[in-house]
Structure formats: structure tokens, C-alpha cells
Amino acid sequence: MSDHARQWVLDIVGGGLVGGFIGGIVAVNVVIWAGPDDGYESSIPEVFRHNVLTGIITVTALVAGPVVGVAVARRSRKV
């Protein structure tokens, strides 16, 4: 495996995990604050049934976390 490919794999795995963890924390806090009364025990469909905007924000945080994490890892490697 070339050095360039190894860097990409490390950035995807490391950045994706860290970004996913942070995105998950944000999503759970959004659900606790603006979601159903069950809070963090609510499923995604329950959040959407309670409030569509809260569901969209929650899913966006869950998806954007790993994507932004990989982007930050790639950018920090270039510096």
C-alpha cells in the first residue's frame, strides 16, 4: 500500500470515528433538548413523529459528523 493510500485510510478511519462521535453527541443533545419526552431513548422515527425539524437536524448531525471529521483530518494533514 502506498504512503498516499495509507494516509487516506488513516484520515477516513480516524476522522470518521472522531467526527461520528462528536456528531452523535450533538444529535443526542438535540434530541434531549427538542425531541420527545423519552429524550435519548427515542428512536429516529419517534423524533420525526414528534417534530420533523428536530429529526432533520438530528440526522444531519449524524451524517455530517463523520464527513466533517474526514475533511478536517485531510486538511490538517496538508498543513
XYZ file of N, CA and C in Angstrom:
237
model
N 0.850 -1.170 0.000
C 0.000 0.000 0.000
C 0.897 1.234 0.000
N 0.590 2.154 -0.878
C 1.414 3.351 -0.965
C 1.174 4.258 0.246
N 2.101 5.175 0.426
C 2.006 6.099 1.563
C 0.780 6.997 1.431
N 0.475 7.411 0.207
C -0.699 8.268 -0.028
C -1.991 7.524 0.316
N -2.104 6.285 -0.087
C -3.300 5.492 0.214
C -3.419 5.238 1.714
N -2.301 4.995 2.367
C -2.308 4.769 3.812
C -2.790 6.021 4.556
N -2.356 7.196 4.087
C -2.805 8.445 4.696
C -4.316 8.617 4.547
N -4.835 8.299 3.366
C -6.285 8.394 3.144
C -7.040 7.458 4.087
N -6.578 6.240 4.219
C -7.251 5.270 5.092
C -7.236 5.758 6.532
N -6.082 6.244 6.991
C -5.990 6.762 8.354
C -6.913 7.956 8.565
N -6.978 8.846 7.584
C -7.858 10.014 7.695
C -9.327 9.607 7.707
N -9.689 8.653 6.878
C -11.086 8.215 6.828
C -11.474 7.522 8.127
N -10.626 6.630 8.602
C -10.952 5.898 9.834
C -10.890 6.826 11.044
N -9.790 7.518 11.213
C -9.631 8.393 12.382
C -10.595 9.559 12.377
N -10.640 10.279 11.264
C -11.546 11.426 11.173
C -12.997 11.006 11.230
N -13.320 9.885 10.594
C -14.696 9.396 10.618
C -15.144 8.995 12.014
N -14.258 8.338 12.755
C -14.609 7.932 14.130
C -14.771 9.137 15.057
N -13.812 10.043 15.008
C -13.887 11.220 15.876
C -15.085 12.090 15.487
N -15.255 12.323 14.187
C -16.391 13.121 13.728
C -17.720 12.454 14.035
N -17.780 11.136 13.884
C -19.004 10.409 14.212
C -19.332 10.490 15.688
N -18.309 10.425 16.528
C -18.507 10.539 17.970
C -19.052 11.922 18.324
N -18.449 12.956 17.760
C -18.907 14.323 18.041
C -20.303 14.549 17.467
N -20.554 14.060 16.241
C -21.890 14.173 15.651
C -22.944 13.448 16.473
N -22.583 12.300 17.030
C -23.502 11.561 17.891
C -23.830 12.320 19.165
N -22.839 12.960 19.744
C -23.074 13.760 20.948
C -24.003 14.924 20.633
N -23.759 15.592 19.506
C -24.623 16.709 19.114
C -26.046 16.211 18.878
N -26.195 15.098 18.165
C -27.518 14.564 17.856
C -28.280 14.185 19.123
N -27.616 13.534 20.058
C -28.278 13.148 21.302
C -28.709 14.380 22.090
N -27.873 15.391 22.130
C -28.243 16.610 22.848
C -29.407 17.332 22.184
N -29.474 17.323 20.866
C -30.617 17.920 20.167
C -31.879 17.161 20.517
N -31.815 15.839 20.527
C -32.995 15.031 20.849
C -33.422 15.257 22.294
N -32.479 15.340 23.204
C -32.820 15.581 24.610
C -33.480 16.951 24.766
N -32.946 17.950 24.086
C -33.430 19.314 24.236
C -34.758 19.555 23.523
N -34.896 19.071 22.291
C -36.075 19.416 21.488
C -36.887 18.209 21.044
N -36.513 17.021 21.455
C -37.206 15.822 20.998
C -38.321 15.386 21.931
N -38.762 14.154 21.775
C -39.829 13.618 22.615
C -39.424 13.549 24.086
N -40.409 13.293 24.921
C -40.162 13.234 26.360
C -39.207 12.109 26.752
N -39.118 11.058 25.932
C -38.203 9.952 26.237
C -36.743 10.361 26.114
N -36.483 11.490 25.459
C -35.122 12.011 25.333
C -34.210 11.094 24.556
N -33.065 10.756 25.150
C -32.052 9.979 24.440
C -32.500 8.552 24.137
N -33.581 8.096 24.756
C -34.082 6.748 24.478
C -34.974 6.705 23.240
N -35.226 7.839 22.619
C -36.106 7.910 21.446
C -35.400 7.385 20.208
N -36.162 6.755 19.340
C -35.617 6.314 18.059
C -35.773 7.446 17.041
N -35.111 7.302 15.921
C -35.199 8.318 14.866
C -36.648 8.499 14.392
N -37.405 7.422 14.128
C -38.808 7.630 13.727
C -39.636 8.362 14.787
N -39.372 8.089 16.063
C -40.091 8.802 17.123
C -39.763 10.288 17.113
N -38.506 10.622 16.851
C -38.101 12.026 16.783
C -38.813 12.705 15.617
N -38.872 12.042 14.457
C -39.561 12.623 13.304
C -41.059 12.774 13.565
N -41.669 11.814 14.264
C -43.094 11.935 14.589
C -43.347 13.093 15.541
N -42.402 13.335 16.431
C -42.550 14.421 17.399
C -42.391 15.782 16.725
N -41.314 15.939 15.932
C -41.025 17.214 15.276
C -40.103 16.934 14.084
N -40.574 17.247 12.905
C -39.806 16.951 11.688
C -38.497 17.737 11.654
N -38.531 18.992 12.048
C -37.306 19.802 12.030
C -36.246 19.229 12.971
N -36.655 18.787 14.139
C -35.718 18.159 15.068
C -35.137 16.887 14.471
N -35.958 16.110 13.779
C -35.476 14.903 13.118
C -34.457 15.211 12.038
N -34.731 16.246 11.251
C -33.803 16.624 10.185
C -32.471 17.085 10.772
N -32.524 17.884 11.827
C -31.289 18.352 12.466
C -30.510 17.180 13.060
N -31.220 16.239 13.660
C -30.572 15.071 14.260
C -29.870 14.226 13.207
N -30.569 13.923 12.119
C -29.972 13.108 11.053
C -28.814 13.855 10.395
N -28.963 15.154 10.218
C -27.882 15.949 9.634
C -26.628 15.895 10.511
N -26.804 15.991 11.826
C -25.651 15.905 12.728
C -25.002 14.532 12.653
N -25.822 13.478 12.556
C -25.272 12.118 12.486
C -24.515 11.872 11.191
N -24.965 12.467 10.100
C -24.300 12.272 8.807
C -23.119 13.223 8.646
N -23.312 14.469 9.062
C -22.268 15.476 8.852
C -21.059 15.256 9.762
N -21.255 14.665 10.922
C -20.136 14.458 11.841
C -18.967 13.716 11.213
N -19.196 12.503 10.686
C -18.079 11.786 10.060
C -17.528 12.478 8.811
N -18.402 13.096 8.029
C -17.951 13.779 6.809
C -17.030 14.943 7.166
N -17.446 15.750 8.126
C -16.615 16.879 8.552
C -15.341 16.368 9.228
N -15.441 15.283 9.972
C -14.264 14.712 10.608
C -13.201 14.296 9.606
N -13.612 13.658 8.522
C -12.668 13.260 7.473
C -12.089 14.497 6.783
N -12.934 15.488 6.516
C -12.460 16.721 5.869
C -11.427 17.435 6.738
N -11.672 17.499 8.030
C -10.720 18.149 8.938
C -9.419 17.342 9.002
N -9.524 16.039 9.042
C -8.312 15.209 9.069
C -7.494 15.393 7.794
N -8.155 15.450 6.653
C -7.431 15.660 5.384
C -6.781 17.032 5.347
N -7.518 18.039 5.778
C -6.985 19.408 5.753
C -5.813 19.561 6.732
N -5.926 18.969 7.895
C -4.834 19.104 8.880
C -3.581 18.362 8.415
N -3.744 17.337 7.601
C -2.580 16.622 7.089
C -1.843 17.480 6.053
N -2.557 18.303 5.320
C -1.938 19.136 4.283
C -1.136 20.281 4.873
N -1.439 20.669 6.105
C -0.758 21.820 6.714
C 0.604 21.446 7.209
